XYZ file of C-alpha atoms in Angstrom:
178
model
C 11.087 -15.387 -4.285
C 14.112 -15.939 -6.472
C 14.869 -14.163 -9.721
C 14.427 -17.372 -11.692
C 10.696 -17.118 -11.071
C 10.306 -13.841 -12.962
C 7.824 -14.136 -15.787
C 10.084 -11.980 -17.917
C 13.419 -13.587 -17.003
C 14.880 -13.346 -20.526
C 14.000 -9.656 -20.700
C 15.598 -9.238 -17.286
C 18.820 -10.934 -18.423
C 18.879 -8.870 -21.605
C 18.422 -5.652 -19.643
C 20.938 -6.409 -16.910
C 23.422 -8.726 -18.634
C 24.452 -12.324 -18.120
C 25.346 -13.512 -14.663
C 22.978 -10.984 -13.137
C 21.584 -13.126 -10.356
C 21.075 -13.051 -6.589
C 23.200 -10.502 -4.793
C 22.947 -8.025 -7.651
C 21.988 -5.128 -5.412
C 18.203 -5.455 -5.457
C 16.696 -6.378 -2.131
C 14.226 -9.211 -2.335
C 11.355 -9.537 0.092
C 12.460 -12.961 1.167
C 15.710 -14.469 2.255
C 15.892 -18.197 1.821
C 12.115 -18.458 1.631
C 11.562 -16.426 4.806
C 9.969 -12.979 4.604
C 11.863 -10.209 6.328
C 10.159 -7.676 8.565
C 11.908 -4.956 6.548
C 10.236 -6.168 3.335
C 6.851 -6.232 5.072
C 7.443 -2.741 6.460
C 8.365 -1.409 2.993
C 5.225 -2.926 1.474
C 3.135 -1.455 4.280
C 4.766 1.958 3.936
C 3.913 1.879 0.241
C 0.235 1.252 1.059
C 0.318 3.785 3.887
C 1.483 6.489 1.472
C -1.503 5.984 -0.816
C -3.885 5.691 2.126
C -2.592 8.872 3.746
C -2.881 10.848 0.497
C -6.443 9.616 -0.030
C -7.464 10.113 3.597
C -6.221 13.681 3.806
C -7.575 14.617 0.378
C -10.969 13.099 1.208
C -11.146 14.948 4.511
C -10.104 18.231 2.902
C -12.697 17.857 0.109
C -15.465 16.760 2.479
C -14.724 19.593 4.881
C -14.486 22.168 2.080
C -17.873 21.042 0.738
C -19.441 21.173 4.200
C -20.229 17.450 4.242
C -20.950 15.583 7.451
C -18.659 13.032 9.070
C -20.013 9.900 7.374
C -19.911 11.128 3.740
C -16.475 12.662 4.350
C -15.155 9.404 5.822
C -16.600 7.396 2.921
C -14.906 9.715 0.425
C -11.617 9.478 2.344
C -11.776 5.661 2.308
C -12.578 5.543 -1.418
C -9.717 7.908 -2.189
C -7.357 5.890 0.033
C -8.045 2.830 -2.123
C -7.755 4.857 -5.348
C -4.387 6.357 -4.394
C -3.109 3.087 -2.914
C -3.893 1.243 -6.148
C -2.597 4.141 -8.273
C 0.829 4.065 -6.633
C 1.097 0.335 -7.268
C -0.181 0.676 -10.839
C 2.419 3.330 -11.568
C 5.275 0.953 -10.808
C 3.753 -2.026 -12.592
C 2.921 -0.032 -15.723
C 6.454 1.395 -15.726
C 7.705 -2.207 -15.919
C 5.862 -2.567 -19.243
C 2.863 -4.580 -18.040
C -0.381 -3.993 -19.937
C -3.055 -1.977 -18.105
C -5.537 -4.823 -17.573
C -2.889 -7.129 -16.101
C -1.484 -4.283 -14.020
C -4.925 -3.595 -12.526
C -5.299 -7.282 -11.599
C -1.865 -7.295 -9.957
C -2.601 -4.076 -8.030
C -5.946 -5.409 -6.790
C -4.353 -8.680 -5.690
C -1.408 -6.942 -4.076
C -3.085 -4.126 -2.187
C -6.728 -4.874 -1.379
C -6.258 -6.662 1.948
C -3.463 -4.342 3.056
C -5.450 -1.180 2.296
C -8.634 -2.644 3.825
C -6.870 -3.464 7.110
C -5.167 -0.086 7.114
C -8.446 1.749 6.525
C -10.276 -0.270 9.174
C -7.668 0.563 11.809
C -7.120 4.156 10.701
C -10.793 5.074 10.557
C -11.577 3.054 13.669
C -9.071 5.080 15.690
C -10.437 8.349 14.318
C -14.072 7.320 14.925
C -13.397 6.184 18.495
C -11.087 9.037 19.557
C -13.124 11.544 21.599
C -13.644 14.725 19.597
C -11.638 13.582 16.556
C -14.646 13.295 14.235
C -15.630 16.875 14.987
C -12.129 18.353 14.748
C -11.563 20.736 11.854
C -8.549 20.828 9.565
C -7.159 23.863 11.405
C -7.478 22.058 14.760
C -4.254 20.374 15.988
C -6.390 17.499 17.330
C -7.303 16.572 13.741
C -3.663 16.185 12.700
C -2.509 14.544 15.943
C -5.233 11.891 15.834
C -4.690 11.335 12.099
C -0.964 10.752 12.709
C -1.702 8.363 15.586
C -4.332 6.548 13.494
C -1.976 6.123 10.533
C 0.833 4.946 12.832
C -1.490 2.379 14.434
C -2.638 1.237 10.994
C 0.991 0.809 9.923
C 1.965 -1.214 13.003
C -1.043 -3.530 12.694
C -0.754 -3.949 8.910
C 2.962 -4.879 8.814
C 2.332 -8.425 10.159
C -0.568 -8.808 7.695
C 1.734 -7.921 4.803
C 4.491 -10.186 6.161
C 2.026 -13.081 6.260
C 0.764 -12.353 2.717
C 4.230 -11.940 1.192
C 5.308 -15.191 2.846
C 2.526 -16.966 0.978
C 3.390 -15.380 -2.371
C 0.508 -12.907 -2.114
C 0.260 -9.150 -1.633
C 3.417 -7.286 -2.526
C 5.188 -10.529 -3.403
C 3.098 -10.392 -6.583
C 4.218 -6.829 -7.296
C 7.854 -7.527 -6.497
C 8.470 -9.494 -9.680
C 7.924 -6.254 -11.635
C 10.306 -4.100 -9.577
C 13.834 -3.644 -10.835
């Protein structure tokens, strides 16, 4: 994606001055139309941050309330989406986009990435022997969670690379980052 495709190009030029074009210090997710693995990894790390916050918070709340595994996992997944979208919304709103448009951009940018991440993350936890019954004070809980999030990251990076390469996912968000 080149800077000329920004919807707010005139605002961008006014804010950064004339002649502020490619090579101005901002890293773009693509180089010559090809998506870099680094850009895909950054987009995935962004989603992973929101997912991890939501997952841990959901597990802590569910455990504190004495809920069973299924309701706790459902809460953790819901909160992973909420925090994933919230982190994206924060950046888009800071760029001056109205709330309704920002929500649409966040949904378009993050839904598939978070869904894949949650599928992998929760799949690892559900299938790991003893992980579903581990308590927050149990090292097994934290070890399996770290392994699950790492696996989700590794599997989601190519998904995000594919989406960004097609102008989807975080490519949509990128036009608002400066």
